[in-house]
Short mmCIF file of C-alpha atoms in Angstrom, two decimals:
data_model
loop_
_atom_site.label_atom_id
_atom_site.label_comp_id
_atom_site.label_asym_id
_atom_site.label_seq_id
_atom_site.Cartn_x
_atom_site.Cartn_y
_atom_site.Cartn_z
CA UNK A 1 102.85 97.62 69.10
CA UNK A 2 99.41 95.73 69.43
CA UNK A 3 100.80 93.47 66.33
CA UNK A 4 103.20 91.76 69.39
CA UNK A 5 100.83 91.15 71.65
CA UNK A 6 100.24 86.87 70.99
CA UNK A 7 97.30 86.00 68.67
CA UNK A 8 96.27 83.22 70.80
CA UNK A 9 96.94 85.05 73.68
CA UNK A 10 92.70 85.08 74.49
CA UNK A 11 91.82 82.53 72.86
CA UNK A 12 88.43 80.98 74.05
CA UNK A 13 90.56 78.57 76.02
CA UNK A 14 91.98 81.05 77.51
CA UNK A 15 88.98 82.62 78.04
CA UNK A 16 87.91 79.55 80.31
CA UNK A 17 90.94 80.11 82.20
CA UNK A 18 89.83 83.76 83.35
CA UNK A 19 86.40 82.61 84.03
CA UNK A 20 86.88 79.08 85.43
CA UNK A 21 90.10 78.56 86.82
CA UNK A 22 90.90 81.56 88.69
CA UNK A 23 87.37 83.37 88.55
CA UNK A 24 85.55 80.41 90.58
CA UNK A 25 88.04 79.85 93.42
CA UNK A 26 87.42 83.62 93.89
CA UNK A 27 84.11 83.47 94.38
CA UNK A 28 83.90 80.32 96.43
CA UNK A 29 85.63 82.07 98.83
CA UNK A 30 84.15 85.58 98.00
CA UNK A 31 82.61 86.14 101.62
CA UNK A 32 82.51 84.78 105.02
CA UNK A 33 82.22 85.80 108.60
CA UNK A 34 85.90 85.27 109.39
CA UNK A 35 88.20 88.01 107.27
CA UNK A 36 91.28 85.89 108.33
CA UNK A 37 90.04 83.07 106.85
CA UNK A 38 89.06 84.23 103.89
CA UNK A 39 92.37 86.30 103.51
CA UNK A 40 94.22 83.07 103.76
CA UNK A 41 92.46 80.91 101.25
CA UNK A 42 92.47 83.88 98.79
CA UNK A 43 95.78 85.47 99.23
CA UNK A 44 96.99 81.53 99.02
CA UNK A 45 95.23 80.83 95.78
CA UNK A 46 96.80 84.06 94.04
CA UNK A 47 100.26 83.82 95.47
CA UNK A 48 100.06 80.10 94.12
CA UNK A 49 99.30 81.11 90.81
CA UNK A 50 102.20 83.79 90.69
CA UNK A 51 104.38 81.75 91.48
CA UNK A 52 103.11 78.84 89.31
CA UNK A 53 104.41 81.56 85.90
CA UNK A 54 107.76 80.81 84.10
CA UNK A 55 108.36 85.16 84.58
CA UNK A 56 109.79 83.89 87.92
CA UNK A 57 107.73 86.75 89.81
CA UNK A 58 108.87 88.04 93.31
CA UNK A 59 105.69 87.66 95.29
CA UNK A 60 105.42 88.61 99.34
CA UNK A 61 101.70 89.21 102.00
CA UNK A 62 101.83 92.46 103.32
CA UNK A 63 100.44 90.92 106.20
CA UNK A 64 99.03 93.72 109.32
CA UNK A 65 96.61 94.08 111.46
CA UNK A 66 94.74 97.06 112.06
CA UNK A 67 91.74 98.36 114.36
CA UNK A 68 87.98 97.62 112.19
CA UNK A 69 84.15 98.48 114.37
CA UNK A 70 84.14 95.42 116.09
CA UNK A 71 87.63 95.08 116.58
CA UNK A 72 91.06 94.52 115.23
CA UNK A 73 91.32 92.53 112.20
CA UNK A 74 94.10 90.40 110.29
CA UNK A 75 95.06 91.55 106.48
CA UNK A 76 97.21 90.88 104.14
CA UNK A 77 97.71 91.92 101.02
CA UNK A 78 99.59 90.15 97.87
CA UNK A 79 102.30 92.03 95.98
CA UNK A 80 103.89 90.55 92.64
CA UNK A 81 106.81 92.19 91.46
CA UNK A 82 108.13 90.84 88.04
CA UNK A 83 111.52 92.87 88.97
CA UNK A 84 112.00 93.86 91.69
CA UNK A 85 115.38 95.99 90.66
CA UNK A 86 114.07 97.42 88.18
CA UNK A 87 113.92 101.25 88.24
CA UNK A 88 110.40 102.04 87.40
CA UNK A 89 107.32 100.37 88.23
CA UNK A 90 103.82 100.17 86.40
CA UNK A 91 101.22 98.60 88.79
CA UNK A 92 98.06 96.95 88.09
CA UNK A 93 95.99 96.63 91.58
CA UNK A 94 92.45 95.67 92.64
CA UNK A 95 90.93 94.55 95.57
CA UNK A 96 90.32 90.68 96.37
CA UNK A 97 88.26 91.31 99.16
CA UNK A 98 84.22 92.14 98.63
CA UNK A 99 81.35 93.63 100.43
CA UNK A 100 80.08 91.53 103.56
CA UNK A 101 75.67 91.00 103.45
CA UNK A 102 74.17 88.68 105.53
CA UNK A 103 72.83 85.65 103.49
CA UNK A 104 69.93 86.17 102.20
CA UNK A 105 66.35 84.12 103.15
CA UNK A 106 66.87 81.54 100.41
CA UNK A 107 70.06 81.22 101.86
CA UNK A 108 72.22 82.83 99.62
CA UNK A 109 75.78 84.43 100.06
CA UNK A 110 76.85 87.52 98.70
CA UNK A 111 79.47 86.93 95.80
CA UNK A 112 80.75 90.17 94.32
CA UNK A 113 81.65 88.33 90.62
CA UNK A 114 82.25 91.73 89.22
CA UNK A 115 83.12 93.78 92.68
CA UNK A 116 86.18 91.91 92.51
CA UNK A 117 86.27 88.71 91.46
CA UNK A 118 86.28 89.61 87.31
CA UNK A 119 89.39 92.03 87.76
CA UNK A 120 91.63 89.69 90.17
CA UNK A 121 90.96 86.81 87.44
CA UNK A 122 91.55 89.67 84.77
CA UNK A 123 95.20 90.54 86.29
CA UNK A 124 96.00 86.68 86.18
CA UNK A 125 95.18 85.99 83.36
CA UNK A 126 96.76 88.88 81.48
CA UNK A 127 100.36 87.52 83.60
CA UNK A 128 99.00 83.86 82.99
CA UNK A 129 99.17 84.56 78.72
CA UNK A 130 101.84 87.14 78.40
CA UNK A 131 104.18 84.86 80.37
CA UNK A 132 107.19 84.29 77.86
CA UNK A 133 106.87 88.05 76.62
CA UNK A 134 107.09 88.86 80.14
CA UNK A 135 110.09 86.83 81.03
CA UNK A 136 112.08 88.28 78.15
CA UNK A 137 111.38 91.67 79.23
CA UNK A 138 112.66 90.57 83.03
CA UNK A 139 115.96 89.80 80.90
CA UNK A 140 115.93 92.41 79.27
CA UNK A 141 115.67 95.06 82.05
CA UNK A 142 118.16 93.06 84.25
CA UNK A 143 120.89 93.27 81.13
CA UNK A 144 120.47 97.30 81.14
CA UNK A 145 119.75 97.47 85.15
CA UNK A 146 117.29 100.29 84.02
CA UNK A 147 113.56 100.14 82.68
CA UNK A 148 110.00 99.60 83.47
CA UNK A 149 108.60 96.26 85.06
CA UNK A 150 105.39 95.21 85.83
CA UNK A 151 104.13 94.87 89.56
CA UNK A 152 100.07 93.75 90.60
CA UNK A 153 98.96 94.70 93.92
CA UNK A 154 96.10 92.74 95.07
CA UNK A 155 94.36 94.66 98.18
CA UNK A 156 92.73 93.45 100.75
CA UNK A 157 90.00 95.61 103.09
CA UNK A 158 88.85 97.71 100.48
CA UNK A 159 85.31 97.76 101.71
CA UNK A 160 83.67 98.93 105.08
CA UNK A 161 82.75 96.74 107.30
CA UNK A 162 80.08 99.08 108.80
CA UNK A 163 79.85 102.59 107.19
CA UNK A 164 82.08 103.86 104.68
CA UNK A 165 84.49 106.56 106.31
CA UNK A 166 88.33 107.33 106.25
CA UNK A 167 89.16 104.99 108.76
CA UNK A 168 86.56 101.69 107.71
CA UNK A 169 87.60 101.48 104.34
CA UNK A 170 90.54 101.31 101.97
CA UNK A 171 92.64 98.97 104.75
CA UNK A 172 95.21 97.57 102.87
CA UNK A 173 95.69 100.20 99.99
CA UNK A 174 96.57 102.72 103.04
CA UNK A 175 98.91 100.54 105.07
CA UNK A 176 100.90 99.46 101.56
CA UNK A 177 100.78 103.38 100.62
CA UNK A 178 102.02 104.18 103.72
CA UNK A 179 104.70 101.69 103.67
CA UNK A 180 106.01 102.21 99.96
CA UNK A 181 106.15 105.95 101.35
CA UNK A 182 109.23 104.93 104.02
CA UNK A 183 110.62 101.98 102.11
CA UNK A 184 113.60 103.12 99.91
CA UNK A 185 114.41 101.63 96.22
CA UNK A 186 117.86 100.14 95.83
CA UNK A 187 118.71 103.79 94.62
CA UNK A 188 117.88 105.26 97.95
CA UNK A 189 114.72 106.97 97.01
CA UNK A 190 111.35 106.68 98.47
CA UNK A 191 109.71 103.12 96.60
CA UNK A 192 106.92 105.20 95.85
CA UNK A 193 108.92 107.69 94.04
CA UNK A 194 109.19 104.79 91.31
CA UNK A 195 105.53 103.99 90.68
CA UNK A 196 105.30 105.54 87.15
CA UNK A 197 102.06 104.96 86.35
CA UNK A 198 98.85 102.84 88.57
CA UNK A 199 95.87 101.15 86.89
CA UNK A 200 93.29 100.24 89.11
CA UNK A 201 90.80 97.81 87.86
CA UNK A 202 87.48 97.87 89.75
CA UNK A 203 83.57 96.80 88.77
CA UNK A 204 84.21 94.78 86.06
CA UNK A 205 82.36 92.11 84.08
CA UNK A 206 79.21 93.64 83.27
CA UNK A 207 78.08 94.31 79.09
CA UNK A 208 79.45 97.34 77.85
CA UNK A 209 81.20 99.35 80.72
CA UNK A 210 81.84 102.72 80.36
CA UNK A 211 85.14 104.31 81.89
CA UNK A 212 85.81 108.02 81.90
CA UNK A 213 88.93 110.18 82.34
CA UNK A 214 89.07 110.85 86.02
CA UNK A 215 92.83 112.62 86.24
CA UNK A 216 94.32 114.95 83.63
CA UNK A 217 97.36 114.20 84.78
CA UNK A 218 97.20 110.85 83.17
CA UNK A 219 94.84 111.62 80.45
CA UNK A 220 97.70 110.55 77.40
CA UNK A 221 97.34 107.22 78.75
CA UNK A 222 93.80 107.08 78.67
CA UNK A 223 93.53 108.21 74.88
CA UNK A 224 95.94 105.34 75.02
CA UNK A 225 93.38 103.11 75.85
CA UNK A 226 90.53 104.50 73.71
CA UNK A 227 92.91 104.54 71.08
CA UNK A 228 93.68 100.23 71.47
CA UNK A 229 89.90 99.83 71.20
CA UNK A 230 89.39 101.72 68.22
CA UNK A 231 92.29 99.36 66.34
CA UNK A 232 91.21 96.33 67.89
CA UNK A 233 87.74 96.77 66.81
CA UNK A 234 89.01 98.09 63.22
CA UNK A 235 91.14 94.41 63.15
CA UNK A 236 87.73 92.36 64.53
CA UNK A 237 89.44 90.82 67.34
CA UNK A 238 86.59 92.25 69.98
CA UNK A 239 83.79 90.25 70.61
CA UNK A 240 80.41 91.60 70.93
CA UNK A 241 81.45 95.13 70.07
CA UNK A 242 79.31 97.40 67.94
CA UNK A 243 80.97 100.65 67.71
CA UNK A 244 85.24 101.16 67.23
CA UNK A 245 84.78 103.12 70.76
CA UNK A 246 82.19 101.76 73.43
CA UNK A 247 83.82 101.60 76.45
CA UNK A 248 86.72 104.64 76.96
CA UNK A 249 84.58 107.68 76.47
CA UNK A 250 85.95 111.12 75.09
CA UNK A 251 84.28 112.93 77.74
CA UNK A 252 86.25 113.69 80.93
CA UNK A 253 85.40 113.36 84.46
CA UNK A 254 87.39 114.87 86.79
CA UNK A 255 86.11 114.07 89.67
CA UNK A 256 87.18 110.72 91.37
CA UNK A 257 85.16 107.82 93.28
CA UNK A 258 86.59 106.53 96.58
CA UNK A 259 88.32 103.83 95.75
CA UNK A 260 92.15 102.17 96.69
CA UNK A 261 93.93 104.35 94.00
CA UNK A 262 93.15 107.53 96.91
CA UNK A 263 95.79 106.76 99.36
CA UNK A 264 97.97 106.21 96.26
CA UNK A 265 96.80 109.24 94.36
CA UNK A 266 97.13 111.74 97.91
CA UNK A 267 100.83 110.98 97.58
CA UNK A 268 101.55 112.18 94.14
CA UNK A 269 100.94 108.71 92.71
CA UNK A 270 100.04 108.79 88.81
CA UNK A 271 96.45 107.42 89.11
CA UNK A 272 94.59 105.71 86.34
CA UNK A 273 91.05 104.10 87.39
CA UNK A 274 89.46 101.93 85.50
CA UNK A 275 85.97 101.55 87.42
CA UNK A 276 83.04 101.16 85.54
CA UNK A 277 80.64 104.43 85.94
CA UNK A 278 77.93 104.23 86.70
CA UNK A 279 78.15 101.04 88.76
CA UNK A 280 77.14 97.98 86.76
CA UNK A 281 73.00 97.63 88.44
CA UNK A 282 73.81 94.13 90.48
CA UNK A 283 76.52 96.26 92.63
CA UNK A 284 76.48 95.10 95.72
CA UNK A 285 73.54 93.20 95.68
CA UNK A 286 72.70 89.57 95.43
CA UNK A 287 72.81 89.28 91.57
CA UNK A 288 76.72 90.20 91.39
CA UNK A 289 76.93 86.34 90.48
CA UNK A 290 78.69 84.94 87.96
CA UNK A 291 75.86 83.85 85.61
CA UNK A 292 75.22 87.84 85.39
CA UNK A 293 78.61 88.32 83.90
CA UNK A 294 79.14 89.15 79.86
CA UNK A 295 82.34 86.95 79.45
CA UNK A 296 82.60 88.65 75.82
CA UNK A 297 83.26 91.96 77.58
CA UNK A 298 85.84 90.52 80.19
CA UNK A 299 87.61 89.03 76.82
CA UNK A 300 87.74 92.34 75.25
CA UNK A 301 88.35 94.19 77.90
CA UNK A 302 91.80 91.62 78.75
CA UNK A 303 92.97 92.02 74.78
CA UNK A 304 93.00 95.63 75.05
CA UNK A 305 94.74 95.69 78.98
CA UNK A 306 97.42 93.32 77.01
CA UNK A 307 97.93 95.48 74.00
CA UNK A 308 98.45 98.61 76.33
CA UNK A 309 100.96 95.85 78.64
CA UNK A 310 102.40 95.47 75.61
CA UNK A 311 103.37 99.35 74.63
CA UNK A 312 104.38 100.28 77.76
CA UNK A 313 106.48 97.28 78.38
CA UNK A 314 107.93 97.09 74.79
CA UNK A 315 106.67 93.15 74.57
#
């Protein structure tokens, strides 16, 4: 179904919109001493752009607080729901939250463009140009009162704040896991019984990522993607792009990296992660900037997220 995905839909303007409008807010407020603050002005930004979309999106903080080293510490994270009665779910998550360094002796903050400022602009700007095809899927589902809708979970506490260890890390993807576990569905089943499949964008921007099959439960879905950028490459519509299949490799990995798919993924979740491996070489270090992104890549990488939007969602 890649044919329905909009033509225009990443256009170079559109384009500028992923790496300008949404992308540089992000990184403005990528760090600071105060989490709350930079939770607000974040979560704020995103939930404004949600609800900016003519889909009509349900969109609610998962606000908490829980215990960090140096003491308890406000979170919240942002959950869009495009239907919220709809029967099945297909998330999208990342993290909006980044690494904290101290500045640097130039002065310089730590920005985390691609740790996770690239895939937070990537999820709204996939929303952001599938809009109408979007909204007519909303009506569709809510004429059956069955289907599939699309939900993006943007986390926040993903990293440690000292050392990484099963309680500093992964805040808000284990309180939301832990909630969706004791919420119940409309249909009186546990929420997270209706999560049918969850894509977890992480480490994006750099040239020429390379993502490997972590989960052989899901592996269909991941020939799924390698198979989109084979025919988008066939069609020329990806920029930059040498071979028919340079990012989804063949080869499987089954082993997973700690990431917020694990609280997810330890309750029976369906887990697909898309994190670059290895780690693009400016992780978490002063060059994760934006002026060491490939915005080429974060175009292709967008057209092939919407084609596979578009064959699970029947857009």
């Amino acid at each position: 179904r890649i044919s329905q995905v909009p033509s225009s839909a990443f256009s170079p303007s559109h384009l500028d919109c992923t790496l300008a409008t949404p992308l540089s807010p992000t990184l403005k407020f990528g760090v600071t001493l105060f989490p709350l603050v930079q939770t607000s002005l974040k979560s704020s930004f995103i939930t404004e752009r949600m609800h900016s979309l003519a889909a009509s999106w349900h969109v609610e903080l998962d606000s908490f607080k829980a215990q960090a080293p140096h003491g308890p510490v406000d979170f919240a994270n942002v959950v869009a729901t495009l239907d919220p009665a709809a029967t099945w779910r297909l998330v999208l998550a990342c993290h909006y939250d980044s690494k904290y360094f101290p500045h640097d002796r130039h002065g310089q903050a730590f920005v985390g463009a691609s740790d996770s400022a690239v895939p937070c602009a990537m999820l709204l700007e996939l929303v952001t140009a599938l809009d109408r095809e979007l909204l007519e899927a909303k009506e569709q589902v809510s004429r059956t009162g069955s289907g599939v809708t699309l939900q993006l979970l943007f986390f926040d506490g993903e990293e440690a704040f000292k050392d990484w260890s099963a309680t500093d890390s992964l805040y808000g993807s284990r309180h939301l896991a832990e909630r969706l576990a004791t919420s119940l569905h409309r249909s009186g089943t546990r929420m997270l019984e209706h999560l049918s499949l969850f894509v977890l964008l992480d480490l994006l921007g750099a040239r020429q990522p390379m993502f490997q099959n972590h989960f052989p439960e899901t592996a269909n879905w991941f020939q799924r993607l390698l198979g989109i950028e084979k025919r988008l490459h066939r069609l020329g519509l990806l920029q930059s792009h040498p071979q028919e299949q340079l990012y989804f490799q063949r080869d499987s990995f089954y082993s997973h990296v700690e990431d917020d798919h694990v609280p997810f993924l330890r309750k029976g979740v369906p887990i697909l992660h898309l994190i670059a491996t290895p780690f693009p070489e400016v992780w978490h270090t002063m060059r994760d900037t934006e002026e060491n992104l490939h915005p080429p890549t974060v175009e292709n990488l967008c057209r092939i997220l919407a084609a596979f939007l578009a064959e699970y969602l029947w857009l």
